[in-house]
């Protein structure tokens, strides 16, 4: 079966730029190109949603130049995007600089009626914050059922997260969709994100089909 929802931890953009003799910030531009390749192939293969980790709450501790470069790539994408993906965001966007936050609202508005794959961009996102927020809502409403709790997460309206792919050689989740990851199939690739190709997506989807998903049964 094709996964309905895949999460991508897009790691290795800075290292890719350094390996090509470029400043790290150039890696995020190449990272966007890789994202568009990966997203198009996922859509072509019938994936309904991809969630991509563009900026974690912890990334706020990075050098200002790097943060600005990531926001610049994201803002330009938001302003220019005219494809058929439905673009949505997850994370504390309102705390970001006005221009970034406004571009997020713009692309969400412009693509709201699109019928293509959903591209869920996790920006200023952290899974622990999201879980605590969902728990507070449960407390406020006095409703502690599993279904309600899950609907309180930012991913509440999205299909279950079938798989998580992390590039760049590290084997950890780094505060990405921790609750949703409970039964996700995990893929760790040594390849740097900017080097991802359509064939890599096809290989992941083929391996996913071979995995025996038991959900604890
Ligand atoms: C991981 O660190 C990656 C990031 C912090 C940001 C990734 C963002 C993009 C590729 C831009 C995507 C664009 C849109 C519109 C969503 P790193 O790549 O700096 O890691 P490294 O230091 O290990 O190389």
JSON list of C-alpha atoms and ligand atoms in Angstrom, two decimals:
[
{"chain": "A", "resi": 1, "resn": "UNK", "atom": "CA", "xyz": [0.00, 0.00, 0.00]},
{"chain": "A", "resi": 2, "resn": "UNK", "atom": "CA", "xyz": [1.09, 3.56, -0.65]},
{"chain": "A", "resi": 3, "resn": "UNK", "atom": "CA", "xyz": [1.50, 5.56, 2.56]},
{"chain": "A", "resi": 4, "resn": "UNK", "atom": "CA", "xyz": [-1.12, 8.28, 2.90]},
{"chain": "A", "resi": 5, "resn": "UNK", "atom": "CA", "xyz": [1.06, 10.55, 4.99]},
{"chain": "A", "resi": 6, "resn": "UNK", "atom": "CA", "xyz": [4.87, 10.79, 5.11]},
{"chain": "A", "resi": 7, "resn": "UNK", "atom": "CA", "xyz": [6.97, 13.05, 7.33]},
{"chain": "A", "resi": 8, "resn": "UNK", "atom": "CA", "xyz": [10.35, 14.28, 6.09]},
{"chain": "A", "resi": 9, "resn": "UNK", "atom": "CA", "xyz": [13.13, 15.52, 8.36]},
{"chain": "A", "resi": 10, "resn": "UNK", "atom": "CA", "xyz": [15.12, 17.44, 5.75]},
{"chain": "A", "resi": 11, "resn": "UNK", "atom": "CA", "xyz": [18.57, 17.18, 7.28]},
{"chain": "A", "resi": 12, "resn": "UNK", "atom": "CA", "xyz": [21.92, 17.93, 5.68]},
{"chain": "A", "resi": 13, "resn": "UNK", "atom": "CA", "xyz": [21.33, 21.15, 3.72]},
{"chain": "A", "resi": 14, "resn": "UNK", "atom": "CA", "xyz": [24.10, 23.08, 5.45]},
{"chain": "A", "resi": 15, "resn": "UNK", "atom": "CA", "xyz": [26.53, 20.18, 5.08]},
{"chain": "A", "resi": 16, "resn": "UNK", "atom": "CA", "xyz": [25.62, 19.84, 1.40]},
{"chain": "A", "resi": 17, "resn": "UNK", "atom": "CA", "xyz": [26.48, 23.49, 0.78]},
{"chain": "A", "resi": 18, "resn": "UNK", "atom": "CA", "xyz": [29.78, 23.17, 2.67]},
{"chain": "A", "resi": 19, "resn": "UNK", "atom": "CA", "xyz": [30.66, 20.03, 0.69]},
{"chain": "A", "resi": 20, "resn": "UNK", "atom": "CA", "xyz": [30.11, 22.05, -2.51]},
{"chain": "A", "resi": 21, "resn": "UNK", "atom": "CA", "xyz": [32.29, 24.93, -1.33]},
{"chain": "A", "resi": 22, "resn": "UNK", "atom": "CA", "xyz": [29.32, 27.23, -0.72]},
{"chain": "A", "resi": 23, "resn": "UNK", "atom": "CA", "xyz": [28.16, 29.10, 2.38]},
{"chain": "A", "resi": 24, "resn": "UNK", "atom": "CA", "xyz": [25.76, 26.98, 4.48]},
{"chain": "A", "resi": 25, "resn": "UNK", "atom": "CA", "xyz": [22.86, 29.32, 3.70]},
{"chain": "A", "resi": 26, "resn": "UNK", "atom": "CA", "xyz": [22.98, 28.27, 0.03]},
{"chain": "A", "resi": 27, "resn": "UNK", "atom": "CA", "xyz": [21.98, 24.80, 1.18]},
{"chain": "A", "resi": 28, "resn": "UNK", "atom": "CA", "xyz": [18.45, 25.93, 2.02]},
{"chain": "A", "resi": 29, "resn": "UNK", "atom": "CA", "xyz": [17.83, 27.10, -1.56]},
{"chain": "A", "resi": 30, "resn": "UNK", "atom": "CA", "xyz": [18.98, 23.71, -2.84]},
{"chain": "A", "resi": 31, "resn": "UNK", "atom": "CA", "xyz": [16.88, 22.16, -0.07]},
{"chain": "A", "resi": 32, "resn": "UNK", "atom": "CA", "xyz": [13.75, 23.77, -1.47]},
{"chain": "A", "resi": 33, "resn": "UNK", "atom": "CA", "xyz": [14.55, 22.35, -4.93]},
{"chain": "A", "resi": 34, "resn": "UNK", "atom": "CA", "xyz": [14.91, 18.91, -3.35]},
{"chain": "A", "resi": 35, "resn": "UNK", "atom": "CA", "xyz": [11.61, 19.39, -1.53]},
{"chain": "A", "resi": 36, "resn": "UNK", "atom": "CA", "xyz": [9.84, 20.20, -4.79]},
{"chain": "A", "resi": 37, "resn": "UNK", "atom": "CA", "xyz": [11.31, 17.04, -6.42]},
{"chain": "A", "resi": 38, "resn": "UNK", "atom": "CA", "xyz": [10.34, 14.85, -3.46]},
{"chain": "A", "resi": 39, "resn": "UNK", "atom": "CA", "xyz": [6.87, 16.38, -3.14]},
{"chain": "A", "resi": 40, "resn": "UNK", "atom": "CA", "xyz": [6.09, 16.02, -6.85]},
{"chain": "A", "resi": 41, "resn": "UNK", "atom": "CA", "xyz": [7.11, 12.36, -6.84]},
{"chain": "A", "resi": 42, "resn": "UNK", "atom": "CA", "xyz": [5.09, 11.67, -3.68]},
{"chain": "A", "resi": 43, "resn": "UNK", "atom": "CA", "xyz": [2.05, 13.31, -5.29]},
{"chain": "A", "resi": 44, "resn": "UNK", "atom": "CA", "xyz": [2.57, 11.34, -8.51]},
{"chain": "A", "resi": 45, "resn": "UNK", "atom": "CA", "xyz": [2.66, 8.11, -6.50]},
{"chain": "A", "resi": 46, "resn": "UNK", "atom": "CA", "xyz": [-0.59, 8.85, -4.66]},
{"chain": "A", "resi": 47, "resn": "UNK", "atom": "CA", "xyz": [0.64, 10.09, -1.28]},
{"chain": "A", "resi": 48, "resn": "UNK", "atom": "CA", "xyz": [-2.05, 12.38, 0.19]},
{"chain": "A", "resi": 49, "resn": "UNK", "atom": "CA", "xyz": [0.00, 14.45, 2.65]},
{"chain": "A", "resi": 50, "resn": "UNK", "atom": "CA", "xyz": [3.64, 15.14, 3.30]},
{"chain": "A", "resi": 51, "resn": "UNK", "atom": "CA", "xyz": [4.74, 16.94, 6.47]},
{"chain": "A", "resi": 52, "resn": "UNK", "atom": "CA", "xyz": [8.17, 18.56, 6.24]},
{"chain": "A", "resi": 53, "resn": "UNK", "atom": "CA", "xyz": [10.30, 19.86, 9.09]},
{"chain": "A", "resi": 54, "resn": "UNK", "atom": "CA", "xyz": [11.46, 23.28, 7.91]},
{"chain": "A", "resi": 55, "resn": "UNK", "atom": "CA", "xyz": [12.26, 24.98, 11.23]},
{"chain": "A", "resi": 56, "resn": "UNK", "atom": "CA", "xyz": [12.03, 23.60, 14.74]},
{"chain": "A", "resi": 57, "resn": "UNK", "atom": "CA", "xyz": [11.52, 25.67, 17.89]},
{"chain": "A", "resi": 58, "resn": "UNK", "atom": "CA", "xyz": [15.07, 24.60, 18.83]},
{"chain": "A", "resi": 59, "resn": "UNK", "atom": "CA", "xyz": [16.41, 26.00, 15.52]},
{"chain": "A", "resi": 60, "resn": "UNK", "atom": "CA", "xyz": [15.87, 29.48, 17.04]},
{"chain": "A", "resi": 61, "resn": "UNK", "atom": "CA", "xyz": [19.23, 28.92, 18.74]},
{"chain": "A", "resi": 62, "resn": "UNK", "atom": "CA", "xyz": [21.04, 28.81, 15.37]},
{"chain": "A", "resi": 63, "resn": "UNK", "atom": "CA", "xyz": [23.14, 31.71, 14.06]},
{"chain": "A", "resi": 64, "resn": "UNK", "atom": "CA", "xyz": [20.95, 34.65, 12.96]},
{"chain": "A", "resi": 65, "resn": "UNK", "atom": "CA", "xyz": [22.27, 34.43, 9.40]},
{"chain": "A", "resi": 66, "resn": "UNK", "atom": "CA", "xyz": [21.08, 30.83, 9.07]},
{"chain": "A", "resi": 67, "resn": "UNK", "atom": "CA", "xyz": [17.66, 31.57, 10.55]},
{"chain": "A", "resi": 68, "resn": "UNK", "atom": "CA", "xyz": [17.24, 34.52, 8.17]},
{"chain": "A", "resi": 69, "resn": "UNK", "atom": "CA", "xyz": [18.24, 32.34, 5.20]},
{"chain": "A", "resi": 70, "resn": "UNK", "atom": "CA", "xyz": [15.66, 29.67, 6.06]},
{"chain": "A", "resi": 71, "resn": "UNK", "atom": "CA", "xyz": [12.91, 32.28, 6.55]},
{"chain": "A", "resi": 72, "resn": "UNK", "atom": "CA", "xyz": [13.90, 33.95, 3.28]},
{"chain": "A", "resi": 73, "resn": "UNK", "atom": "CA", "xyz": [13.54, 30.69, 1.32]},
{"chain": "A", "resi": 74, "resn": "UNK", "atom": "CA", "xyz": [10.21, 29.94, 3.00]},
{"chain": "A", "resi": 75, "resn": "UNK", "atom": "CA", "xyz": [8.82, 33.46, 2.50]},
{"chain": "A", "resi": 76, "resn": "UNK", "atom": "CA", "xyz": [9.79, 33.58, -1.18]},
{"chain": "A", "resi": 77, "resn": "UNK", "atom": "CA", "xyz": [8.24, 30.15, -1.71]},
{"chain": "A", "resi": 78, "resn": "UNK", "atom": "CA", "xyz": [5.01, 31.24, -0.01]},
{"chain": "A", "resi": 79, "resn": "UNK", "atom": "CA", "xyz": [4.72, 34.39, -2.08]},
{"chain": "A", "resi": 80, "resn": "UNK", "atom": "CA", "xyz": [5.50, 32.74, -5.41]},
{"chain": "A", "resi": 81, "resn": "UNK", "atom": "CA", "xyz": [3.83, 29.34, -5.11]},
{"chain": "A", "resi": 82, "resn": "UNK", "atom": "CA", "xyz": [1.26, 28.75, -7.85]},
{"chain": "A", "resi": 83, "resn": "UNK", "atom": "CA", "xyz": [1.19, 24.96, -8.09]},
{"chain": "A", "resi": 84, "resn": "UNK", "atom": "CA", "xyz": [-1.64, 22.61, -7.19]},
{"chain": "A", "resi": 85, "resn": "UNK", "atom": "CA", "xyz": [-0.53, 21.48, -3.71]},
{"chain": "A", "resi": 86, "resn": "UNK", "atom": "CA", "xyz": [-2.64, 22.57, -0.79]},
{"chain": "A", "resi": 87, "resn": "UNK", "atom": "CA", "xyz": [-0.05, 24.26, 1.43]},
{"chain": "A", "resi": 88, "resn": "UNK", "atom": "CA", "xyz": [-0.70, 24.33, 5.16]},
{"chain": "A", "resi": 89, "resn": "UNK", "atom": "CA", "xyz": [1.49, 25.13, 8.15]},
{"chain": "A", "resi": 90, "resn": "UNK", "atom": "CA", "xyz": [1.96, 23.67, 11.60]},
{"chain": "A", "resi": 91, "resn": "UNK", "atom": "CA", "xyz": [3.81, 25.46, 14.44]},
{"chain": "A", "resi": 92, "resn": "UNK", "atom": "CA", "xyz": [3.93, 28.83, 16.15]},
{"chain": "A", "resi": 93, "resn": "UNK", "atom": "CA", "xyz": [3.87, 30.96, 13.01]},
{"chain": "A", "resi": 94, "resn": "UNK", "atom": "CA", "xyz": [2.43, 34.03, 14.75]},
{"chain": "A", "resi": 95, "resn": "UNK", "atom": "CA", "xyz": [5.67, 34.52, 16.74]},
{"chain": "A", "resi": 96, "resn": "UNK", "atom": "CA", "xyz": [7.73, 34.76, 13.54]},
{"chain": "A", "resi": 97, "resn": "UNK", "atom": "CA", "xyz": [8.66, 38.05, 11.84]},
{"chain": "A", "resi": 98, "resn": "UNK", "atom": "CA", "xyz": [5.59, 39.71, 10.27]},
{"chain": "A", "resi": 99, "resn": "UNK", "atom": "CA", "xyz": [6.69, 39.18, 6.67]},
{"chain": "A", "resi": 100, "resn": "UNK", "atom": "CA", "xyz": [7.14, 35.44, 7.22]},
{"chain": "A", "resi": 101, "resn": "UNK", "atom": "CA", "xyz": [3.83, 35.05, 9.08]},
{"chain": "A", "resi": 102, "resn": "UNK", "atom": "CA", "xyz": [1.94, 37.04, 6.45]},
{"chain": "A", "resi": 103, "resn": "UNK", "atom": "CA", "xyz": [3.42, 34.97, 3.62]},
{"chain": "A", "resi": 104, "resn": "UNK", "atom": "CA", "xyz": [2.27, 31.82, 5.43]},
{"chain": "A", "resi": 105, "resn": "UNK", "atom": "CA", "xyz": [-1.31, 33.11, 5.63]},
{"chain": "A", "resi": 106, "resn": "UNK", "atom": "CA", "xyz": [-1.11, 34.15, 1.98]},
{"chain": "A", "resi": 107, "resn": "UNK", "atom": "CA", "xyz": [-0.07, 30.74, 0.63]},
{"chain": "A", "resi": 108, "resn": "UNK", "atom": "CA", "xyz": [-2.58, 28.95, 2.87]},
{"chain": "A", "resi": 109, "resn": "UNK", "atom": "CA", "xyz": [-5.31, 31.24, 1.53]},
{"chain": "A", "resi": 110, "resn": "UNK", "atom": "CA", "xyz": [-4.18, 30.98, -2.10]},
{"chain": "A", "resi": 111, "resn": "UNK", "atom": "CA", "xyz": [-4.03, 27.18, -2.07]},
{"chain": "A", "resi": 112, "resn": "UNK", "atom": "CA", "xyz": [-6.97, 26.42, 0.24]},
{"chain": "A", "resi": 113, "resn": "UNK", "atom": "CA", "xyz": [-9.14, 25.11, -2.62]},
{"chain": "A", "resi": 114, "resn": "UNK", "atom": "CA", "xyz": [-6.36, 23.21, -4.39]},
{"chain": "A", "resi": 115, "resn": "UNK", "atom": "CA", "xyz": [-7.05, 19.56, -4.96]},
{"chain": "A", "resi": 116, "resn": "UNK", "atom": "CA", "xyz": [-3.46, 18.29, -5.14]},
{"chain": "A", "resi": 117, "resn": "UNK", "atom": "CA", "xyz": [-1.44, 16.72, -2.36]},
{"chain": "A", "resi": 118, "resn": "UNK", "atom": "CA", "xyz": [-1.31, 18.54, 0.97]},
{"chain": "A", "resi": 119, "resn": "UNK", "atom": "CA", "xyz": [2.10, 19.98, 1.77]},
{"chain": "A", "resi": 120, "resn": "UNK", "atom": "CA", "xyz": [2.20, 20.51, 5.53]},
{"chain": "A", "resi": 121, "resn": "UNK", "atom": "CA", "xyz": [5.17, 22.68, 6.45]},
{"chain": "A", "resi": 122, "resn": "UNK", "atom": "CA", "xyz": [6.30, 22.50, 10.09]},
{"chain": "A", "resi": 123, "resn": "UNK", "atom": "CA", "xyz": [7.69, 25.94, 10.92]},
{"chain": "A", "resi": 124, "resn": "UNK", "atom": "CA", "xyz": [8.69, 27.09, 14.40]},
{"chain": "A", "resi": 125, "resn": "UNK", "atom": "CA", "xyz": [7.26, 23.72, 15.35]},
{"chain": "A", "resi": 126, "resn": "UNK", "atom": "CA", "xyz": [8.07, 21.40, 18.23]},
{"chain": "A", "resi": 127, "resn": "UNK", "atom": "CA", "xyz": [6.18, 18.20, 19.01]},
{"chain": "A", "resi": 128, "resn": "UNK", "atom": "CA", "xyz": [6.47, 18.60, 22.79]},
{"chain": "A", "resi": 129, "resn": "UNK", "atom": "CA", "xyz": [4.83, 22.05, 22.66]},
{"chain": "A", "resi": 130, "resn": "UNK", "atom": "CA", "xyz": [2.11, 20.66, 20.41]},
{"chain": "A", "resi": 131, "resn": "UNK", "atom": "CA", "xyz": [1.39, 17.77, 22.80]},
{"chain": "A", "resi": 132, "resn": "UNK", "atom": "CA", "xyz": [1.27, 20.11, 25.80]},
{"chain": "A", "resi": 133, "resn": "UNK", "atom": "CA", "xyz": [-1.10, 22.41, 23.91]},
{"chain": "A", "resi": 134, "resn": "UNK", "atom": "CA", "xyz": [-3.37, 19.44, 23.12]},
{"chain": "A", "resi": 135, "resn": "UNK", "atom": "CA", "xyz": [-3.26, 18.39, 26.78]},
{"chain": "A", "resi": 136, "resn": "UNK", "atom": "CA", "xyz": [-4.26, 21.89, 27.92]},
{"chain": "A", "resi": 137, "resn": "UNK", "atom": "CA", "xyz": [-7.25, 21.83, 25.55]},
{"chain": "A", "resi": 138, "resn": "UNK", "atom": "CA", "xyz": [-8.24, 18.44, 26.95]},
{"chain": "A", "resi": 139, "resn": "UNK", "atom": "CA", "xyz": [-8.04, 19.88, 30.47]},
{"chain": "A", "resi": 140, "resn": "UNK", "atom": "CA", "xyz": [-10.05, 23.00, 29.53]},
{"chain": "A", "resi": 141, "resn": "UNK", "atom": "CA", "xyz": [-12.80, 20.88, 27.96]},
{"chain": "A", "resi": 142, "resn": "UNK", "atom": "CA", "xyz": [-12.65, 18.10, 30.54]},
{"chain": "A", "resi": 143, "resn": "UNK", "atom": "CA", "xyz": [-12.42, 15.63, 27.67]},
{"chain": "A", "resi": 144, "resn": "UNK", "atom": "CA", "xyz": [-9.60, 13.13, 27.90]},
{"chain": "A", "resi": 145, "resn": "UNK", "atom": "CA", "xyz": [-10.58, 10.60, 25.25]},
{"chain": "A", "resi": 146, "resn": "UNK", "atom": "CA", "xyz": [-7.96, 9.46, 22.72]},
{"chain": "A", "resi": 147, "resn": "UNK", "atom": "CA", "xyz": [-9.93, 10.70, 19.71]},
{"chain": "A", "resi": 148, "resn": "UNK", "atom": "CA", "xyz": [-10.43, 14.16, 21.17]},
{"chain": "A", "resi": 149, "resn": "UNK", "atom": "CA", "xyz": [-6.81, 14.37, 22.26]},
{"chain": "A", "resi": 150, "resn": "UNK", "atom": "CA", "xyz": [-5.63, 13.50, 18.76]},
{"chain": "A", "resi": 151, "resn": "UNK", "atom": "CA", "xyz": [-7.96, 16.06, 17.21]},
{"chain": "A", "resi": 152, "resn": "UNK", "atom": "CA", "xyz": [-6.40, 18.69, 19.49]},
{"chain": "A", "resi": 153, "resn": "UNK", "atom": "CA", "xyz": [-2.97, 18.14, 17.94]},
{"chain": "A", "resi": 154, "resn": "UNK", "atom": "CA", "xyz": [-1.98, 20.41, 15.03]},
{"chain": "A", "resi": 155, "resn": "UNK", "atom": "CA", "xyz": [-2.10, 17.32, 12.82]},
{"chain": "A", "resi": 156, "resn": "UNK", "atom": "CA", "xyz": [-5.62, 16.53, 14.05]},
{"chain": "A", "resi": 157, "resn": "UNK", "atom": "CA", "xyz": [-7.30, 16.67, 10.65]},
{"chain": "A", "resi": 158, "resn": "UNK", "atom": "CA", "xyz": [-4.51, 14.86, 8.79]},
{"chain": "A", "resi": 159, "resn": "UNK", "atom": "CA", "xyz": [-4.32, 11.12, 8.09]},
{"chain": "A", "resi": 160, "resn": "UNK", "atom": "CA", "xyz": [-2.15, 8.99, 10.41]},
{"chain": "A", "resi": 161, "resn": "UNK", "atom": "CA", "xyz": [1.57, 9.44, 9.86]},
{"chain": "A", "resi": 162, "resn": "UNK", "atom": "CA", "xyz": [2.53, 6.22, 8.05]},
{"chain": "A", "resi": 163, "resn": "UNK", "atom": "CA", "xyz": [6.24, 6.90, 7.66]},
{"chain": "A", "resi": 164, "resn": "UNK", "atom": "CA", "xyz": [9.01, 9.27, 8.67]},
{"chain": "A", "resi": 165, "resn": "UNK", "atom": "CA", "xyz": [12.07, 9.75, 6.50]},
{"chain": "A", "resi": 166, "resn": "UNK", "atom": "CA", "xyz": [15.18, 11.44, 7.86]},
{"chain": "A", "resi": 167, "resn": "UNK", "atom": "CA", "xyz": [18.08, 12.26, 5.57]},
{"chain": "A", "resi": 168, "resn": "UNK", "atom": "CA", "xyz": [21.60, 13.29, 6.56]},
{"chain": "A", "resi": 169, "resn": "UNK", "atom": "CA", "xyz": [22.72, 10.24, 8.50]},
{"chain": "A", "resi": 170, "resn": "UNK", "atom": "CA", "xyz": [21.39, 11.02, 11.99]},
{"chain": "A", "resi": 171, "resn": "UNK", "atom": "CA", "xyz": [19.02, 8.49, 13.53]},
{"chain": "A", "resi": 172, "resn": "UNK", "atom": "CA", "xyz": [16.69, 10.45, 15.77]},
{"chain": "A", "resi": 173, "resn": "UNK", "atom": "CA", "xyz": [13.36, 12.29, 15.58]},
{"chain": "A", "resi": 174, "resn": "UNK", "atom": "CA", "xyz": [14.50, 15.63, 17.03]},
{"chain": "A", "resi": 175, "resn": "UNK", "atom": "CA", "xyz": [11.09, 16.69, 18.41]},
{"chain": "A", "resi": 176, "resn": "UNK", "atom": "CA", "xyz": [9.27, 15.99, 15.10]},
{"chain": "A", "resi": 177, "resn": "UNK", "atom": "CA", "xyz": [5.69, 14.66, 15.32]},
{"chain": "A", "resi": 178, "resn": "UNK", "atom": "CA", "xyz": [6.49, 12.52, 18.38]},
{"chain": "A", "resi": 179, "resn": "UNK", "atom": "CA", "xyz": [2.89, 11.57, 19.18]},
{"chain": "A", "resi": 180, "resn": "UNK", "atom": "CA", "xyz": [2.05, 10.86, 15.55]},
{"chain": "A", "resi": 181, "resn": "UNK", "atom": "CA", "xyz": [5.20, 8.73, 15.19]},
{"chain": "A", "resi": 182, "resn": "UNK", "atom": "CA", "xyz": [3.82, 5.98, 17.45]},
{"chain": "A", "resi": 183, "resn": "UNK", "atom": "CA", "xyz": [3.37, 3.51, 14.57]},
{"chain": "A", "resi": 184, "resn": "UNK", "atom": "CA", "xyz": [5.22, 5.27, 11.77]},
{"chain": "A", "resi": 185, "resn": "UNK", "atom": "CA", "xyz": [7.67, 3.25, 9.72]},
{"chain": "A", "resi": 186, "resn": "UNK", "atom": "CA", "xyz": [11.09, 4.88, 10.09]},
{"chain": "A", "resi": 187, "resn": "UNK", "atom": "CA", "xyz": [13.57, 5.43, 7.26]},
{"chain": "A", "resi": 188, "resn": "UNK", "atom": "CA", "xyz": [17.03, 6.84, 7.93]},
{"chain": "A", "resi": 189, "resn": "UNK", "atom": "CA", "xyz": [19.04, 7.76, 4.83]},
{"chain": "A", "resi": 190, "resn": "UNK", "atom": "CA", "xyz": [22.72, 8.73, 4.80]},
{"chain": "A", "resi": 191, "resn": "UNK", "atom": "CA", "xyz": [22.08, 10.90, 1.75]},
{"chain": "A", "resi": 192, "resn": "UNK", "atom": "CA", "xyz": [21.96, 14.66, 2.34]},
{"chain": "A", "resi": 193, "resn": "UNK", "atom": "CA", "xyz": [18.52, 16.25, 1.76]},
{"chain": "A", "resi": 194, "resn": "UNK", "atom": "CA", "xyz": [19.65, 18.36, -1.23]},
{"chain": "A", "resi": 195, "resn": "UNK", "atom": "CA", "xyz": [20.70, 15.16, -3.04]},
{"chain": "A", "resi": 196, "resn": "UNK", "atom": "CA", "xyz": [17.26, 13.55, -2.79]},
{"chain": "A", "resi": 197, "resn": "UNK", "atom": "CA", "xyz": [15.84, 12.40, -6.11]},
{"chain": "A", "resi": 198, "resn": "UNK", "atom": "CA", "xyz": [12.58, 10.98, -7.41]},
{"chain": "A", "resi": 199, "resn": "UNK", "atom": "CA", "xyz": [14.25, 7.54, -7.44]},
{"chain": "A", "resi": 200, "resn": "UNK", "atom": "CA", "xyz": [14.93, 7.82, -3.71]},
{"chain": "A", "resi": 201, "resn": "UNK", "atom": "CA", "xyz": [11.24, 8.43, -3.13]},
{"chain": "A", "resi": 202, "resn": "UNK", "atom": "CA", "xyz": [10.35, 5.41, -5.28]},
{"chain": "A", "resi": 203, "resn": "UNK", "atom": "CA", "xyz": [12.80, 3.25, -3.28]},
{"chain": "A", "resi": 204, "resn": "UNK", "atom": "CA", "xyz": [11.25, 4.40, 0.03]},
{"chain": "A", "resi": 205, "resn": "UNK", "atom": "CA", "xyz": [7.74, 3.66, -1.24]},
{"chain": "A", "resi": 206, "resn": "UNK", "atom": "CA", "xyz": [8.82, 0.19, -2.43]},
{"chain": "A", "resi": 207, "resn": "UNK", "atom": "CA", "xyz": [10.41, -0.60, 0.92]},
{"chain": "A", "resi": 208, "resn": "UNK", "atom": "CA", "xyz": [7.32, 0.69, 2.73]},
{"chain": "A", "resi": 209, "resn": "UNK", "atom": "CA", "xyz": [5.21, -1.84, 0.82]},
{"chain": "A", "resi": 210, "resn": "UNK", "atom": "CA", "xyz": [7.46, -4.65, 2.10]},
{"chain": "A", "resi": 211, "resn": "UNK", "atom": "CA", "xyz": [7.26, -3.61, 5.75]},
{"chain": "A", "resi": 212, "resn": "UNK", "atom": "CA", "xyz": [5.01, -5.74, 7.92]},
{"chain": "A", "resi": 213, "resn": "UNK", "atom": "CA", "xyz": [2.95, -3.21, 9.88]},
{"chain": "A", "resi": 214, "resn": "UNK", "atom": "CA", "xyz": [1.50, -4.90, 12.94]},
{"chain": "A", "resi": 215, "resn": "UNK", "atom": "CA", "xyz": [0.38, -1.98, 15.11]},
{"chain": "A", "resi": 216, "resn": "UNK", "atom": "CA", "xyz": [1.20, -4.09, 18.16]},
{"chain": "A", "resi": 217, "resn": "UNK", "atom": "CA", "xyz": [-1.09, -6.96, 17.13]},
{"chain": "B", "resi": 1, "resn": "LIG", "atom": "C1", "xyz": [18.22, 20.85, 9.08]},
{"chain": "B", "resi": 1, "resn": "LIG", "atom": "O1", "xyz": [19.43, 21.45, 9.27]},
{"chain": "B", "resi": 1, "resn": "LIG", "atom": "C2", "xyz": [17.33, 21.65, 8.21]},
{"chain": "B", "resi": 1, "resn": "LIG", "atom": "C3", "xyz": [16.78, 22.84, 8.50]},
{"chain": "B", "resi": 1, "resn": "LIG", "atom": "C4", "xyz": [16.96, 23.50, 9.81]},
{"chain": "B", "resi": 1, "resn": "LIG", "atom": "C5", "xyz": [15.93, 23.60, 7.54]},
{"chain": "B", "resi": 1, "resn": "LIG", "atom": "C6", "xyz": [15.48, 22.93, 6.28]},
{"chain": "B", "resi": 1, "resn": "LIG", "atom": "C7", "xyz": [14.72, 23.88, 5.44]},
{"chain": "B", "resi": 1, "resn": "LIG", "atom": "C8", "xyz": [14.62, 23.83, 4.10]},
{"chain": "B", "resi": 1, "resn": "LIG", "atom": "C9", "xyz": [15.27, 22.78, 3.28]},
{"chain": "B", "resi": 1, "resn": "LIG", "atom": "C10", "xyz": [13.80, 24.86, 3.35]},
{"chain": "B", "resi": 1, "resn": "LIG", "atom": "C11", "xyz": [12.53, 24.23, 2.85]},
{"chain": "B", "resi": 1, "resn": "LIG", "atom": "C12", "xyz": [11.65, 25.21, 2.20]},
{"chain": "B", "resi": 1, "resn": "LIG", "atom": "C13", "xyz": [10.32, 25.27, 2.41]},
{"chain": "B", "resi": 1, "resn": "LIG", "atom": "C14", "xyz": [9.51, 26.26, 1.64]},
{"chain": "B", "resi": 1, "resn": "LIG", "atom": "C15", "xyz": [9.58, 24.41, 3.34]},
{"chain": "B", "resi": 1, "resn": "LIG", "atom": "P1", "xyz": [20.66, 21.57, 8.23]},
{"chain": "B", "resi": 1, "resn": "LIG", "atom": "O2", "xyz": [20.24, 21.21, 6.90]},
{"chain": "B", "resi": 1, "resn": "LIG", "atom": "O3", "xyz": [21.24, 22.94, 8.45]},
{"chain": "B", "resi": 1, "resn": "LIG", "atom": "O4", "xyz": [21.59, 20.46, 8.79]},
{"chain": "B", "resi": 1, "resn": "LIG", "atom": "P2", "xyz": [23.15, 20.20, 8.71]},
{"chain": "B", "resi": 1, "resn": "LIG", "atom": "O5", "xyz": [23.80, 21.26, 9.55]},
{"chain": "B", "resi": 1, "resn": "LIG", "atom": "O6", "xyz": [23.23, 18.87, 9.35]},
{"chain": "B", "resi": 1, "resn": "LIG", "atom": "O7", "xyz": [23.59, 20.21, 7.31]}
]
